[in-house]
mmCIF file of C-alpha atoms in Angstrom:
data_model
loop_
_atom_site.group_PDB
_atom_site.id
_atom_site.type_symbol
_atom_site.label_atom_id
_atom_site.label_comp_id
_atom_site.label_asym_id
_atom_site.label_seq_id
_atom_site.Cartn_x
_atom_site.Cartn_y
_atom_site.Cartn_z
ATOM 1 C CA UNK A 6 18.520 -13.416 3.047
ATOM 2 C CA UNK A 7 21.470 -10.725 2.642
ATOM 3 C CA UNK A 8 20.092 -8.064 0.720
ATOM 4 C CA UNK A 9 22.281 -5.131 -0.663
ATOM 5 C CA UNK A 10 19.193 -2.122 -1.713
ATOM 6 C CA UNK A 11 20.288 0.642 -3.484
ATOM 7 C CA UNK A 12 18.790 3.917 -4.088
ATOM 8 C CA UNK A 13 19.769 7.591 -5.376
ATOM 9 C CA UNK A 14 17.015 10.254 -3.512
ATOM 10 C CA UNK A 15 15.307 13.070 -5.470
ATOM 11 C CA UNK A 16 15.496 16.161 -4.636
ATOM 12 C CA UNK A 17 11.989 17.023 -3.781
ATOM 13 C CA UNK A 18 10.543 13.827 -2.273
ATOM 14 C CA UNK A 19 8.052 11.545 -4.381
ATOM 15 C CA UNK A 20 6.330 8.050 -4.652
ATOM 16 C CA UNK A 21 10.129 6.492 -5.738
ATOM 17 C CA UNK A 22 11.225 7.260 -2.669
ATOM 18 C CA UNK A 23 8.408 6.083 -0.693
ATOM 19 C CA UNK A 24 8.378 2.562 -2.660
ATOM 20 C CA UNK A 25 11.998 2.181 -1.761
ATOM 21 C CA UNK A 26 11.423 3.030 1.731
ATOM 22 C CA UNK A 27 8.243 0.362 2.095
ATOM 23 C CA UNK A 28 9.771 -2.523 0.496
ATOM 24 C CA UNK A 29 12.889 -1.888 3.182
ATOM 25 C CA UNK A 30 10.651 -1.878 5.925
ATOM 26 C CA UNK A 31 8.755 -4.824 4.819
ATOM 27 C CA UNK A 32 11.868 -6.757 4.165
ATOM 28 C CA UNK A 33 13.315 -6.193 7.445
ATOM 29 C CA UNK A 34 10.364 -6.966 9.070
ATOM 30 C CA UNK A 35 10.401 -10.158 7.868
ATOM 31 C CA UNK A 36 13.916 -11.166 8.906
ATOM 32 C CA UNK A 37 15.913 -10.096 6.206
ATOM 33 C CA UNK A 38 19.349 -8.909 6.299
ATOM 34 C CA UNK A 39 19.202 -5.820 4.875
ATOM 35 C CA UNK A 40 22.473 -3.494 3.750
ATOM 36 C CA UNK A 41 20.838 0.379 2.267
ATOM 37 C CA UNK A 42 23.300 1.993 0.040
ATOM 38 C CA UNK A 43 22.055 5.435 -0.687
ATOM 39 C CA UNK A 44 23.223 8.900 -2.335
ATOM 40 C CA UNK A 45 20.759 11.562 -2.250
ATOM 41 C CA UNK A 46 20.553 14.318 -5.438
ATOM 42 C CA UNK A 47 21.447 17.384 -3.045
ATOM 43 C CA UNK A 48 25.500 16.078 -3.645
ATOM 44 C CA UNK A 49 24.710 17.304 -7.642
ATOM 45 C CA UNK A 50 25.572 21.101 -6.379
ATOM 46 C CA UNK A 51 29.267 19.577 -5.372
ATOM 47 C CA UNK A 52 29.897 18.066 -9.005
ATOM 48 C CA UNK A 53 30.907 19.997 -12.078
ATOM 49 C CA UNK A 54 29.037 19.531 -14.924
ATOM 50 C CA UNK A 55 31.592 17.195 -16.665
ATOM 51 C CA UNK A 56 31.918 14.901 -13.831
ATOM 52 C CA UNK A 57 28.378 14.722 -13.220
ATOM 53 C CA UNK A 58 28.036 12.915 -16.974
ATOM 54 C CA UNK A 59 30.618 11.413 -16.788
ATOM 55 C CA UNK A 60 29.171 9.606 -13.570
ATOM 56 C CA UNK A 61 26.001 9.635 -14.863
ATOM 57 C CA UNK A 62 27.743 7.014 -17.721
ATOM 58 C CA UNK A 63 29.781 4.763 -15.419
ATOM 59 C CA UNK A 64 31.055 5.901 -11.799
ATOM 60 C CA UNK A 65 34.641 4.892 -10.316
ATOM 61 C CA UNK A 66 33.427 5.942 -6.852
ATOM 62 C CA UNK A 67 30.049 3.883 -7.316
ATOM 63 C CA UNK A 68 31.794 0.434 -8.231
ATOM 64 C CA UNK A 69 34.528 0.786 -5.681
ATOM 65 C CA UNK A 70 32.109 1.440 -2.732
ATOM 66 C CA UNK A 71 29.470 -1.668 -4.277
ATOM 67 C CA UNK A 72 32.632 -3.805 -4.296
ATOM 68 C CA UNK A 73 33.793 -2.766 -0.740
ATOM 69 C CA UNK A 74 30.038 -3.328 0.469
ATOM 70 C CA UNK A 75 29.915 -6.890 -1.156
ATOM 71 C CA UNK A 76 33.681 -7.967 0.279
ATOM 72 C CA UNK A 77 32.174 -7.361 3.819
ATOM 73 C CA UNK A 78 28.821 -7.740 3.881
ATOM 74 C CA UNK A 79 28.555 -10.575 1.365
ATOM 75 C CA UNK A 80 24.602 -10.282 0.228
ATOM 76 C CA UNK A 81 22.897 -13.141 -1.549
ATOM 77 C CA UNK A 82 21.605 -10.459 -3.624
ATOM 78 C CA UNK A 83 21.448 -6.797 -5.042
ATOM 79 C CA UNK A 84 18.588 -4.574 -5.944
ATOM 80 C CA UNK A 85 18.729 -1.162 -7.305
ATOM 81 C CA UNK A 86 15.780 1.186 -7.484
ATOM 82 C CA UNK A 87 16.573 4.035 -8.309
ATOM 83 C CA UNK A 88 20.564 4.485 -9.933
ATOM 84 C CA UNK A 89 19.798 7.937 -11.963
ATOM 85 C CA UNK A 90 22.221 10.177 -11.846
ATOM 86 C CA UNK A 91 24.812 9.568 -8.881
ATOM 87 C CA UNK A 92 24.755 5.629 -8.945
ATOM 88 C CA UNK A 93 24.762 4.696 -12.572
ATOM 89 C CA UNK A 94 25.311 1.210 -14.390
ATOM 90 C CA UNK A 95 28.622 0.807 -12.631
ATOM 91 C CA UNK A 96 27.172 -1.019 -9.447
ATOM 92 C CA UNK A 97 25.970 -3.807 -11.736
ATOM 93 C CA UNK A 98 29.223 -4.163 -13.121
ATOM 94 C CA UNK A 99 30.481 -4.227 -9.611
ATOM 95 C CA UNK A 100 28.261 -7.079 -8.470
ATOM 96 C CA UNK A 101 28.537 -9.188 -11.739
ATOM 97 C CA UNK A 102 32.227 -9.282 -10.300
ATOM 98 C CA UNK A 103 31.438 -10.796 -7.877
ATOM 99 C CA UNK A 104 28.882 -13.184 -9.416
ATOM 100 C CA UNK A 105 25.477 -11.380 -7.071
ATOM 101 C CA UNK A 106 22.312 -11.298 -8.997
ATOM 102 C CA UNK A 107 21.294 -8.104 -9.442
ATOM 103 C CA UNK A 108 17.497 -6.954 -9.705
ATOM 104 C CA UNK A 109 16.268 -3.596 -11.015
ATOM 105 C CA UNK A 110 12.864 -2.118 -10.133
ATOM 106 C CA UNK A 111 11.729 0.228 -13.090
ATOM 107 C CA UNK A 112 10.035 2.503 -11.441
ATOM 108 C CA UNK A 113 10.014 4.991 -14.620
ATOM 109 C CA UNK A 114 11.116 5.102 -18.005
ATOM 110 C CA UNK A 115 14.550 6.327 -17.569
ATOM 111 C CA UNK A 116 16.446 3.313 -19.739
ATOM 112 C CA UNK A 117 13.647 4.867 -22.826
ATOM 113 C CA UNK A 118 13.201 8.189 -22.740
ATOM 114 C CA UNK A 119 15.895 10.699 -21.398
ATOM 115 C CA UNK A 120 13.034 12.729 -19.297
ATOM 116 C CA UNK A 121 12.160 9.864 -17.737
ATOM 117 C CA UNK A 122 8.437 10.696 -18.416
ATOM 118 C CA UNK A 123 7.719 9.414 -22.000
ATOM 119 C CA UNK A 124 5.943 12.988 -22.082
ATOM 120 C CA UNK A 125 6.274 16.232 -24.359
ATOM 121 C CA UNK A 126 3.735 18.902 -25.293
ATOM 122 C CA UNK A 127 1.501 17.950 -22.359
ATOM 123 C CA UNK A 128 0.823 14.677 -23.656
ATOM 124 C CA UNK A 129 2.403 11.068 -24.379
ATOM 125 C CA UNK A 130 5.449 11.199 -26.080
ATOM 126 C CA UNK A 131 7.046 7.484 -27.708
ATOM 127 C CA UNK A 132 9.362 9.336 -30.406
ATOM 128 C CA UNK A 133 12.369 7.627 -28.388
ATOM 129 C CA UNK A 134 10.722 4.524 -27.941
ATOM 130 C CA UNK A 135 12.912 2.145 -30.094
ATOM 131 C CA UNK A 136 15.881 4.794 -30.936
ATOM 132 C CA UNK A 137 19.156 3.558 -30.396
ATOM 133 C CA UNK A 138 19.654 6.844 -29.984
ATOM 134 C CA UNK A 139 17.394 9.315 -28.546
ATOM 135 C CA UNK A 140 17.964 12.203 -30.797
ATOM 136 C CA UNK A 141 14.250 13.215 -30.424
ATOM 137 C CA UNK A 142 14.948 14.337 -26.689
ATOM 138 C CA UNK A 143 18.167 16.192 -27.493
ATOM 139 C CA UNK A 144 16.063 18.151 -30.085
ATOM 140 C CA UNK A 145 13.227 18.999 -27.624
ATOM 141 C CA UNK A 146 15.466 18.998 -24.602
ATOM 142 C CA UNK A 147 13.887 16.994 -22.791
ATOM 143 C CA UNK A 148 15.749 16.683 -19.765
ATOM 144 C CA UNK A 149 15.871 20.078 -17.401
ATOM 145 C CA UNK A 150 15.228 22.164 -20.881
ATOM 146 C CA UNK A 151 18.335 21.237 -21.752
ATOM 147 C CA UNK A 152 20.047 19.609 -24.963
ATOM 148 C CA UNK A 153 23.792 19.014 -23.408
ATOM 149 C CA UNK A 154 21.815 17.558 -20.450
ATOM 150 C CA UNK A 155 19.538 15.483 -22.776
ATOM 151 C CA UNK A 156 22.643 14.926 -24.790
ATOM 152 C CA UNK A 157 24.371 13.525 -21.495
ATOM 153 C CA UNK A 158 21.189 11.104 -20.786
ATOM 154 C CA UNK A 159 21.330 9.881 -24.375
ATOM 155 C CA UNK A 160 24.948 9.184 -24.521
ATOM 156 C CA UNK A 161 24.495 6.905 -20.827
ATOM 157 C CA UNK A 162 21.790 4.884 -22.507
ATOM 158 C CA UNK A 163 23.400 4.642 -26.441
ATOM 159 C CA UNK A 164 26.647 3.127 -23.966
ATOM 160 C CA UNK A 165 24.748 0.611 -21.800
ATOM 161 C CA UNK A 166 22.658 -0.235 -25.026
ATOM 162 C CA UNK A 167 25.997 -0.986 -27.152
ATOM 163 C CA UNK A 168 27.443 -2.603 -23.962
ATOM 164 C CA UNK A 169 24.521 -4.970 -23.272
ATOM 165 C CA UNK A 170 24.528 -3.705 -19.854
ATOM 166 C CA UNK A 171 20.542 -4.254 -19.777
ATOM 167 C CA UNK A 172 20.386 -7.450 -21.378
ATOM 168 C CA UNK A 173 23.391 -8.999 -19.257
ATOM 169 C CA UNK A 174 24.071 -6.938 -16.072
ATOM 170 C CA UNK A 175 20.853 -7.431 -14.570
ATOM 171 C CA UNK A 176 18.703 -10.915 -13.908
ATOM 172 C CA UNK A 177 15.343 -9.795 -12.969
ATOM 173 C CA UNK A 178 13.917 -6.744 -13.654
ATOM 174 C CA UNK A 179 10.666 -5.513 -11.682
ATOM 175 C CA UNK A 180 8.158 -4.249 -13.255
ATOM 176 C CA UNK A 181 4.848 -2.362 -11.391
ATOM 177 C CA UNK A 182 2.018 -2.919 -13.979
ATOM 178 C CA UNK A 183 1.529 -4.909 -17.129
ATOM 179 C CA UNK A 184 1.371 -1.637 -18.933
ATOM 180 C CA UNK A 185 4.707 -0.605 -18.255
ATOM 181 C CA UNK A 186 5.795 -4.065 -18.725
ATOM 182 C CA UNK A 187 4.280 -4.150 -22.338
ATOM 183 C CA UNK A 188 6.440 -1.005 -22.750
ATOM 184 C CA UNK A 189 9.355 -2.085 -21.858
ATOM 185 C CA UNK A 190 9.372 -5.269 -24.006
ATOM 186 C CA UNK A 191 7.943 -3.586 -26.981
ATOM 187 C CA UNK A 192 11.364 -1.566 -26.419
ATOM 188 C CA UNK A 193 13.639 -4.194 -26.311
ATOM 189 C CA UNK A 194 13.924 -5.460 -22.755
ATOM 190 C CA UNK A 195 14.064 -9.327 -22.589
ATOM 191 C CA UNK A 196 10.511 -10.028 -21.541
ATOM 192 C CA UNK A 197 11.477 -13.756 -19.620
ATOM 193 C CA UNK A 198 13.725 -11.584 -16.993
ATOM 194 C CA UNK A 199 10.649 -9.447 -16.519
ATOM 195 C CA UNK A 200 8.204 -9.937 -13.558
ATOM 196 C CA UNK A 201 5.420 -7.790 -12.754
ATOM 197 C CA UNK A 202 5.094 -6.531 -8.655
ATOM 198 C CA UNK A 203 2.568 -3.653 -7.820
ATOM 199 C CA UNK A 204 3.590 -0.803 -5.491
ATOM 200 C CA UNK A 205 1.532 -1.521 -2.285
ATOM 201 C CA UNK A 206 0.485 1.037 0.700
ATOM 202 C CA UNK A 207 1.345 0.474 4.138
ATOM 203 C CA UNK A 208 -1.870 -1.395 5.941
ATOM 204 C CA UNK A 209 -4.156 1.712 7.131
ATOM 205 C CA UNK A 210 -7.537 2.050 9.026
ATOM 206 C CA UNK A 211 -10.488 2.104 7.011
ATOM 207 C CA UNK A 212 -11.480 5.562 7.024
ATOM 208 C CA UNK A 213 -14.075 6.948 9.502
ATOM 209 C CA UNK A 214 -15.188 9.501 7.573
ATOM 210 C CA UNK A 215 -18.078 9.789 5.561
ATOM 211 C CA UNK A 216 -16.877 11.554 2.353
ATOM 212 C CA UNK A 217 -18.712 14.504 2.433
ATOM 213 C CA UNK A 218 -16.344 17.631 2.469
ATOM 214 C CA UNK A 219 -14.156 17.739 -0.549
ATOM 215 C CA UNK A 220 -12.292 16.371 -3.688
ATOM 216 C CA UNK A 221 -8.422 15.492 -2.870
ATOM 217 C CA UNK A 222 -5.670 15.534 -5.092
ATOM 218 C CA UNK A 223 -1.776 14.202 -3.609
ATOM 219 C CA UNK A 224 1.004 14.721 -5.333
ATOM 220 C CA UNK A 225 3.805 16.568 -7.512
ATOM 221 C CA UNK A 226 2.814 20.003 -9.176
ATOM 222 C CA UNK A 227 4.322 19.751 -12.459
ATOM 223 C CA UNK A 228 3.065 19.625 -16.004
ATOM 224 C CA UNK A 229 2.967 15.701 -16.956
ATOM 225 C CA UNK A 230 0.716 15.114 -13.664
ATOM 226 C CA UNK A 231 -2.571 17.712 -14.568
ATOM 227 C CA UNK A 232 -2.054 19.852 -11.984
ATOM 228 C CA UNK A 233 -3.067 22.781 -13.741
ATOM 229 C CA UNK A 234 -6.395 20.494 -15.332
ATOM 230 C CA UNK A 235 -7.810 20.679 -11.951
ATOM 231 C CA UNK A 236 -7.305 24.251 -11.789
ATOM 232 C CA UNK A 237 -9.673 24.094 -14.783
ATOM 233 C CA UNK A 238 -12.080 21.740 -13.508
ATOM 234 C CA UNK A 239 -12.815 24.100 -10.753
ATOM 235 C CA UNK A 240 -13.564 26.907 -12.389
ATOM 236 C CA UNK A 241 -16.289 24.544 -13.851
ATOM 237 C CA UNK A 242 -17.052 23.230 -10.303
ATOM 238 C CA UNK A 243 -17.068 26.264 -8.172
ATOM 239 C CA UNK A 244 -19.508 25.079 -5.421
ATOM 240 C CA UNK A 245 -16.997 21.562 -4.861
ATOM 241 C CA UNK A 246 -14.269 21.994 -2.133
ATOM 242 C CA UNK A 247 -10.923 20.699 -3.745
ATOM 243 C CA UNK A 248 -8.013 20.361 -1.454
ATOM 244 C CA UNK A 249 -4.281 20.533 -3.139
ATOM 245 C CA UNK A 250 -1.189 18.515 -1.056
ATOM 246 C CA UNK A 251 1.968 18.814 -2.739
ATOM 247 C CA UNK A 252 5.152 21.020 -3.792
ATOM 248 C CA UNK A 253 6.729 21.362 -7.645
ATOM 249 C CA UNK A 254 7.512 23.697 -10.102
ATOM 250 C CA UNK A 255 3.895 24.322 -10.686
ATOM 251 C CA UNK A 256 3.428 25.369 -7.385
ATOM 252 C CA UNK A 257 3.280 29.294 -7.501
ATOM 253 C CA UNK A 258 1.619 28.996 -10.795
ATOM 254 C CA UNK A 259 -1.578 27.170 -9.490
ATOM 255 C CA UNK A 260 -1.336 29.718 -6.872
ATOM 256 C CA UNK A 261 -1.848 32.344 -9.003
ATOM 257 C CA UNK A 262 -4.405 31.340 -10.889
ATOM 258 C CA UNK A 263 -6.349 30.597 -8.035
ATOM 259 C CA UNK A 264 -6.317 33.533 -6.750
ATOM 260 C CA UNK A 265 -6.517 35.376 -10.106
ATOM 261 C CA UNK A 266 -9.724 33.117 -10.897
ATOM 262 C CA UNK A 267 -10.958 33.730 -7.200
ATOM 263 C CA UNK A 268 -11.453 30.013 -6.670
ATOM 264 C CA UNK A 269 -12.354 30.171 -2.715
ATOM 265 C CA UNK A 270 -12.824 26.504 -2.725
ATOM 266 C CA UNK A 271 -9.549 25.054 -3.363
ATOM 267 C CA UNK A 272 -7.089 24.990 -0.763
ATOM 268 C CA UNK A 273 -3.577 24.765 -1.546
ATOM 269 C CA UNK A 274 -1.959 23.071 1.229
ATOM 270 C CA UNK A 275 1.514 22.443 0.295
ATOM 271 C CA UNK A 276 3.618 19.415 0.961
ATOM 272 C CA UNK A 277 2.569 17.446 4.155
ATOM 273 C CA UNK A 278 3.628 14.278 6.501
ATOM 274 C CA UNK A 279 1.630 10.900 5.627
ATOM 275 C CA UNK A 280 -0.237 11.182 8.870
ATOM 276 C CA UNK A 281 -1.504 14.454 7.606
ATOM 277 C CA UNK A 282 -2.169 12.930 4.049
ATOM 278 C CA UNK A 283 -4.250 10.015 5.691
ATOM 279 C CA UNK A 284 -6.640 12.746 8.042
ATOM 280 C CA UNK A 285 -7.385 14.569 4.428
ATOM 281 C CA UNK A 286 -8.731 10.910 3.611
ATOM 282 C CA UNK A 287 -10.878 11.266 5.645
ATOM 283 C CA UNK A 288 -13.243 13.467 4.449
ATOM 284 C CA UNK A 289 -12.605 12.972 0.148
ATOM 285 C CA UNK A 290 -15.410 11.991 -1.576
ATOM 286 C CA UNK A 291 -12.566 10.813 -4.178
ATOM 287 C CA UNK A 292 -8.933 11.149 -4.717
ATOM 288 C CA UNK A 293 -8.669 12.804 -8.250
ATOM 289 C CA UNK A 294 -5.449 11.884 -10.349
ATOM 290 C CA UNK A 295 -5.658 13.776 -13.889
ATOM 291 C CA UNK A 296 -2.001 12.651 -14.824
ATOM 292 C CA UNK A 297 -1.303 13.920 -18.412
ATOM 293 C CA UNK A 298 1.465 11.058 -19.146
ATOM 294 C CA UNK A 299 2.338 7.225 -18.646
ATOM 295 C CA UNK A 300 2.666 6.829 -14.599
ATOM 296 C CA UNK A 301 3.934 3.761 -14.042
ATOM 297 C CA UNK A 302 2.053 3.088 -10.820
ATOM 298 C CA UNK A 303 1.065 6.290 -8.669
ATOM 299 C CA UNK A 304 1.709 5.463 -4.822
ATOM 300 C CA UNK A 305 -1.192 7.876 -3.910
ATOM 301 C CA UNK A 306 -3.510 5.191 -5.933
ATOM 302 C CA UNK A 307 -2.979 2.389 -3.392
ATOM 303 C CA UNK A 308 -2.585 4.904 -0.338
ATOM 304 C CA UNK A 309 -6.252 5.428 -1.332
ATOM 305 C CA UNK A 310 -7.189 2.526 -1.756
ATOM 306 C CA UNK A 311 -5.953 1.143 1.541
ATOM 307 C CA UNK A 312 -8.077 3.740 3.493
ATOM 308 C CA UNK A 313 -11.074 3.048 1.634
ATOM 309 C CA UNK A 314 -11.069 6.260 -0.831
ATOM 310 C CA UNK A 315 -12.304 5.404 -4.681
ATOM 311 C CA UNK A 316 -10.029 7.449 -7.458
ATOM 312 C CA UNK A 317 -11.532 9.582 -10.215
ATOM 313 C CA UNK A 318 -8.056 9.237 -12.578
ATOM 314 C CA UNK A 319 -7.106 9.740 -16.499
ATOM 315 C CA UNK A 320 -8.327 6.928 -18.696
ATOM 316 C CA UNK A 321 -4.480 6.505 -19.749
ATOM 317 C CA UNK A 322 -1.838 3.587 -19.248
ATOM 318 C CA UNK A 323 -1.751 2.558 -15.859
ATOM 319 C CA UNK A 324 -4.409 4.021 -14.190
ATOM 320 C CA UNK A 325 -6.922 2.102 -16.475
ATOM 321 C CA UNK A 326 -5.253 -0.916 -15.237
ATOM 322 C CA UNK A 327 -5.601 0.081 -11.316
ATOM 323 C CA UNK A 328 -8.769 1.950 -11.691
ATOM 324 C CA UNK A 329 -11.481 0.013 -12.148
ATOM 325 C CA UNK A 330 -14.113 2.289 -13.802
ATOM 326 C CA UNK A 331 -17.222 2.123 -11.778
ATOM 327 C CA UNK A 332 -16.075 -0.479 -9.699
ATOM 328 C CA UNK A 333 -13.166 1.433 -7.814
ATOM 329 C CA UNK A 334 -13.267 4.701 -9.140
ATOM 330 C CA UNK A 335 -14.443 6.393 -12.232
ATOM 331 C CA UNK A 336 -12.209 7.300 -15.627
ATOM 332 C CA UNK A 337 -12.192 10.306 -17.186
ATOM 333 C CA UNK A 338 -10.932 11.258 -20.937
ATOM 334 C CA UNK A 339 -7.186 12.386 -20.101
ATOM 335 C CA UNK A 340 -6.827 16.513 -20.725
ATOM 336 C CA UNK A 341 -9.973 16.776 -20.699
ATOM 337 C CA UNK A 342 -11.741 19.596 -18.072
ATOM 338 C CA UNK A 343 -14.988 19.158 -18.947
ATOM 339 C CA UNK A 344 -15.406 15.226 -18.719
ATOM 340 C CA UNK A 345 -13.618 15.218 -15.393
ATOM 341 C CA UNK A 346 -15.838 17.994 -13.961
ATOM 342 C CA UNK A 347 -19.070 15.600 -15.707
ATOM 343 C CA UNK A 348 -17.675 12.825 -13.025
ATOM 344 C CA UNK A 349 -16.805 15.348 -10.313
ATOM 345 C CA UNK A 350 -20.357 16.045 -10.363
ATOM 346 C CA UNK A 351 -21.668 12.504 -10.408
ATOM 347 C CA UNK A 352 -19.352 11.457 -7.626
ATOM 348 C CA UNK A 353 -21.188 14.231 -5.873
ATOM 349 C CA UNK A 354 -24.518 12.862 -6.568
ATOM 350 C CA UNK A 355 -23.882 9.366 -6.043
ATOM 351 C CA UNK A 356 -22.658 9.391 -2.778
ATOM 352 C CA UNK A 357 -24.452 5.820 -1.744
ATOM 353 C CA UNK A 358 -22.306 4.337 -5.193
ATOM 354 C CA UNK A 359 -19.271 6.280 -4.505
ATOM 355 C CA UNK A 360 -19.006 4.779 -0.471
ATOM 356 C CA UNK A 361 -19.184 0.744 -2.337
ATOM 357 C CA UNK A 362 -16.338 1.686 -5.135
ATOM 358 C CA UNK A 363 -14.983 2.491 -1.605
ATOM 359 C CA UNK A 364 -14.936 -0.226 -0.482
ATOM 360 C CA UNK A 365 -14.253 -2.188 -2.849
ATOM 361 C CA UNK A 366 -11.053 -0.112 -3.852
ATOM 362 C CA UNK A 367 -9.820 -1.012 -0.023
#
């Protein structure tokens, strides 16, 4: 096939990005034609304010390039990951002119919630659920602390809601777990152009290592993913090595406190390649993911898996689906420090259980 695959890059790199880059890979690799059509978020600091909504709404420059692509390269088909904010709804209007199915993977809640995250006050937020206008985020400011930008978010989706542009600009949409997919529906997304298609890690060696050295957590620093929940854990867990991979905004913060709490036995070792990632494998009893909101489907969860390494995650959307409690991983109550450091500690002591949810996770 002929594939056109669109993406808009974040800023600070993340499991969206990685996604788009496997399924590329994959696709070429199995003879595919494939056409990448990408805009990265470091072209924001070039766009004023006013043009940068107005893009986010419908972009000129978007459909004219989409249209050029499809006159010469003539795909049997489109499919847009990520379109937030540089690509917007005008590059399905620019294939349905030329009659190309397009495809959208929902890799978060963008078309719901104007953060994106479905998250406010450090825990699940649906106030904008069914809202044909999301007035909720404006008042919160949701989106970068902001009400204009909320505001800007709002007004994109309130258009393409009053256009139809979800309902009859796009023919399939992919969805990553039946949670997300029960979401979606429940908000008004035709549920018959809605398949469900997990994330998957690149194949990996079963890891060599016999779990012995520390806890691992991969990821973003921010608020809706727990960060600072581990932080808490440890101060419970003192004798457990944690290791920390990852940038964000809560970066300095966790620094502080772990030096302000003198927690010696977390290392916080910053953003680092995947062959770096895969060595910390290695050695984790268990990949911890504490996430505070709705992830759709955390990459890290099947990098884990692949190598062999069971998760200890948040009894909360998603991760109850892909964590299997005591089969693959253990659940803990989500927020809370105390019940995660009660299955830190039995992960410790149940090393001979903790090696089969091993490999059974792989």
């Amino acid at each position: 096939m002929r594939l056109l695959i669109a993406h808009n890059y974040y800023l600070q790199p993340g499991g969206e990005d990685q996604a788009y880059r496997h399924e590329i890979n994959l696709l070429r690799s199995q003879g595919n034609d494939v056409y990448e059509f990408h805009v990265h978020n470091t072209q924001i600091a070039e766009i004023s304010k006013l043009k940068l909504a107005l893009n986010t709404i419908w972009s000129a420059e978007t459909y004219r390039k989409i249209q050029k692509i499809i006159t010469n390269f003539k795909p049997d088909l489109a499919h847009f990951h990520n379109t937030f904010p540089l690509i917007s709804p005008s590059a399905y209007d620019a294939c349905h002119t030329f009659n190309i199915p397009v495809v959208q993977t929902l890799h978060n809640y963008r078309l719901l919630c104007p953060s994106a995250l479905l998250f406010r006050k450090h825990q699940p937020c649906l106030e904008c659920l069914n809202k044909l206008f999301a007035l909720p985020g404006i008042r919160y400011r949701c989106y970068h602390h902001s009400a204009m930008a909320t505001a800007g978010v709002a007004m994109m989706q309130f258009i393409h809601h009053l256009r139809s542009t979800w309902m009859r600009r796009i023919d399939q949409y992919v969805v990553l777990t039946e949670f997300a997919r029960r979401l979606f529906i429940e908000a008004g997304l035709p549920a018959d152009k809605m398949i469900v298609k997990p994330n998957f890690a690149l194949p990996a060696s079963e890891r060599t290592g016999n779990g012995t050295k520390h806890m691992l957590y991969v990821g973003r620093f921010s608020p809706e993913k727990g960060i600072l929940l581990l932080i808490e854990m440890a101060k419970k867990r003192r004798g457990d090595t944690l290791v920390l991979i990852g940038d964000g905004p809560e970066k300095d913060h966790v620094s502080r406190m772990i030096k302000a709490n003198n927690l010696n036995q977390v290392f916080l070792m910053g953003q680092q390649p995947r062959n770096k990632v895969l060595v910390a494998y290695q050695d984790a009893r268990a990949l911890i993911v504490p996430s505070l909101c709705y992830e759709v489907f955390g990459l890290v969860l099947a990098e884990a898996f692949s190598v062999g390494v069971p998760v200890i995650a948040s009894r909360l959307g998603a991760m109850a689906e892909i964590v299997e409690d005591g089969k693959t991983g253990l659940l803990f109550t989500p927020g809370d420090a105390e019940d995660l450091a009660a299955k830190v500690e039995w992960a410790w002591n149940h090393p001979a259980e903790m090696a089969e949810m091993g490999k059974a996770a792989r």
